[in-house]
Amino acid sequence: MKRLRLPLFALLAFCMGLAACDKTAEEQVTLSGTYKGTFERRGLQQTKKAAVSLTFAGNSWEGSTDTPQYPALCNGKFLLTVNQVKFSNACTWPVNLDGSLILSGDYALQFSGEVITLTKVYKSGERDIYSLTKQ
């Protein structure tokens, strides 16, 4: 019976360690500070790039672009999960603006060191891609 206790205890400790690692990985997913890079819409039409900057603090964001309303950045709130960011935009935009250019809704999130990629795919096949580096 004593021989069985040690392997059982080791197995239990190993499983608890795996569970703790998963929880730690989720807790480390944060967006904080300023990220600069590019925005581009890929798909049906010719690709056009713009230089963008997004700053995250708490659950708020603020953004700017070198091309007026491409994309439509201002400020708002965001909710972060392990691989997704949900943006809300607090600004009022002109009615003739393509509403899909407003930073809002769900974006897939990928981390690669100091670089993040935010991607939104549309039914038309177009996709919005923010490629940003932490400053």
Short mmCIF file of C-alpha atoms in Angstrom, two decimals:
data_model
loop_
_atom_site.label_atom_id
_atom_site.label_comp_id
_atom_site.label_asym_id
_atom_site.label_seq_id
_atom_site.Cartn_x
_atom_site.Cartn_y
_atom_site.Cartn_z
CA MET A 1 0.00 0.00 0.00
CA LYS A 2 2.89 2.36 0.83
CA ARG A 3 4.34 1.75 -2.64
CA LEU A 4 1.11 2.96 -4.23
CA ARG A 5 0.94 6.21 -2.22
CA LEU A 6 4.11 7.77 -3.65
CA PRO A 7 3.19 7.37 -7.36
CA LEU A 8 -0.38 8.47 -6.60
CA PHE A 9 0.88 11.56 -4.76
CA ALA A 10 3.29 12.37 -7.61
CA LEU A 11 0.49 12.04 -10.18
CA LEU A 12 -1.78 14.30 -8.12
CA ALA A 13 0.99 16.92 -7.74
CA PHE A 14 1.67 16.80 -11.50
CA CYS A 15 -2.01 17.33 -12.36
CA MET A 16 -2.29 20.23 -9.92
CA GLY A 17 0.83 21.76 -11.46
CA LEU A 18 -0.69 21.59 -14.95
CA ALA A 19 -3.87 23.27 -13.74
CA ALA A 20 -1.84 26.04 -12.10
CA CYS A 21 0.12 26.62 -15.32
CA ASP A 22 -3.06 27.07 -17.35
CA LYS A 23 -4.42 29.59 -14.89
CA THR A 24 -1.15 31.54 -14.88
CA ALA A 25 -1.14 31.71 -18.69
CA GLU A 26 -4.64 33.23 -18.70
CA GLU A 27 -3.71 35.77 -16.03
CA GLN A 28 -0.68 36.95 -18.05
CA VAL A 29 -2.80 38.07 -21.02
CA THR A 30 -2.92 41.85 -20.67
CA LEU A 31 -2.94 44.89 -22.89
CA SER A 32 -1.34 47.90 -21.31
CA GLY A 33 0.62 50.81 -22.73
CA THR A 34 1.05 52.13 -26.25
CA TYR A 35 1.25 49.97 -29.37
CA LYS A 36 2.18 51.37 -32.79
CA GLY A 37 2.05 49.80 -36.21
CA THR A 38 -0.24 49.41 -39.18
CA PHE A 39 -3.87 48.82 -40.08
CA GLU A 40 -4.85 47.27 -43.36
CA ARG A 41 -8.02 45.94 -44.91
CA ARG A 42 -7.32 42.93 -47.09
CA GLY A 43 -9.75 41.32 -49.44
CA LEU A 44 -11.92 42.24 -52.35
CA GLN A 45 -10.39 45.62 -53.11
CA GLN A 46 -6.82 46.85 -53.27
CA THR A 47 -5.03 46.72 -49.90
CA LYS A 48 -4.38 50.08 -48.28
CA LYS A 49 -2.22 50.56 -45.17
CA ALA A 50 -2.33 53.25 -42.51
CA ALA A 51 -0.04 53.97 -39.56
CA VAL A 52 -1.93 53.62 -36.27
CA SER A 53 -1.35 53.96 -32.55
CA LEU A 54 -3.45 52.34 -29.81
CA THR A 55 -3.01 53.03 -26.09
CA PHE A 56 -4.51 50.69 -23.49
CA ALA A 57 -5.04 51.61 -19.83
CA GLY A 58 -7.23 49.52 -17.51
CA ASN A 59 -10.20 48.58 -19.69
CA SER A 60 -10.03 51.77 -21.82
CA TRP A 61 -8.38 52.37 -25.17
CA GLU A 62 -7.52 55.42 -27.26
CA GLY A 63 -6.31 55.47 -30.84
CA SER A 64 -5.05 57.59 -33.70
CA THR A 65 -4.26 57.11 -37.37
CA ASP A 66 -2.29 59.02 -40.02
CA THR A 67 -5.18 58.64 -42.50
CA PRO A 68 -8.46 60.37 -41.56
CA GLN A 69 -11.09 57.77 -40.58
CA TYR A 70 -9.04 54.87 -41.97
CA PRO A 71 -9.56 53.16 -39.64
CA ALA A 72 -12.04 55.13 -37.54
CA LEU A 73 -10.25 55.36 -34.20
CA CYS A 74 -11.16 57.47 -31.21
CA ASN A 75 -11.60 55.97 -27.73
CA GLY A 76 -13.71 53.50 -25.84
CA LYS A 77 -13.64 50.38 -23.69
CA PHE A 78 -12.35 46.88 -24.33
CA LEU A 79 -12.80 43.43 -22.85
CA LEU A 80 -9.88 41.02 -23.14
CA THR A 81 -9.99 37.23 -23.13
CA VAL A 82 -7.13 34.83 -23.86
CA ASN A 83 -7.39 35.09 -27.66
CA GLN A 84 -9.98 37.79 -28.32
CA VAL A 85 -10.61 41.49 -27.71
CA LYS A 86 -14.09 43.02 -27.79
CA PHE A 87 -13.97 46.77 -28.50
CA SER A 88 -16.64 49.40 -27.97
CA ASN A 89 -16.17 52.84 -29.52
CA ALA A 90 -17.47 55.87 -27.59
CA CYS A 91 -17.35 58.39 -30.44
CA THR A 92 -19.95 59.69 -32.85
CA TRP A 93 -19.12 59.28 -36.54
CA PRO A 94 -20.58 60.85 -39.73
CA VAL A 95 -23.35 58.85 -41.38
CA ASN A 96 -21.42 58.62 -44.66
CA LEU A 97 -18.52 56.76 -42.97
CA ASP A 98 -18.17 53.05 -43.72
CA GLY A 99 -19.20 51.75 -40.28
CA SER A 100 -17.03 48.66 -40.64
CA LEU A 101 -13.95 50.90 -40.36
CA ILE A 102 -14.88 51.81 -36.77
CA LEU A 103 -12.82 49.92 -34.19
CA SER A 104 -15.63 48.01 -32.48
CA GLY A 105 -16.76 44.44 -32.02
CA ASP A 106 -14.75 41.23 -31.72
CA TYR A 107 -11.16 40.84 -32.93
CA ALA A 108 -9.00 37.73 -32.77
CA LEU A 109 -5.85 38.42 -30.75
CA GLN A 110 -2.39 36.92 -31.29
CA PHE A 111 0.74 37.66 -29.25
CA SER A 112 4.28 37.19 -30.54
CA GLY A 113 6.68 38.73 -28.06
CA GLU A 114 6.08 42.48 -28.07
CA VAL A 115 3.96 42.28 -31.24
CA ILE A 116 0.19 41.86 -31.22
CA THR A 117 -2.07 41.18 -34.18
CA LEU A 118 -5.78 42.00 -34.08
CA THR A 119 -7.85 40.46 -36.88
CA LYS A 120 -11.51 40.78 -37.82
CA VAL A 121 -12.89 38.66 -40.67
CA TYR A 122 -16.04 39.65 -42.55
CA LYS A 123 -18.51 37.42 -44.40
CA SER A 124 -17.42 39.07 -47.67
CA GLY A 125 -13.93 37.60 -47.20
CA GLU A 126 -12.36 40.92 -46.31
CA ARG A 127 -10.30 41.12 -43.14
CA ASP A 128 -9.05 43.98 -41.01
CA ILE A 129 -5.57 43.48 -39.58
CA TYR A 130 -3.85 45.60 -36.96
CA SER A 131 -0.14 44.68 -36.61
CA LEU A 132 1.18 46.53 -33.57
CA THR A 133 4.39 46.63 -31.55
CA LYS A 134 4.53 47.64 -27.90
CA GLN A 135 6.45 50.88 -27.38
#
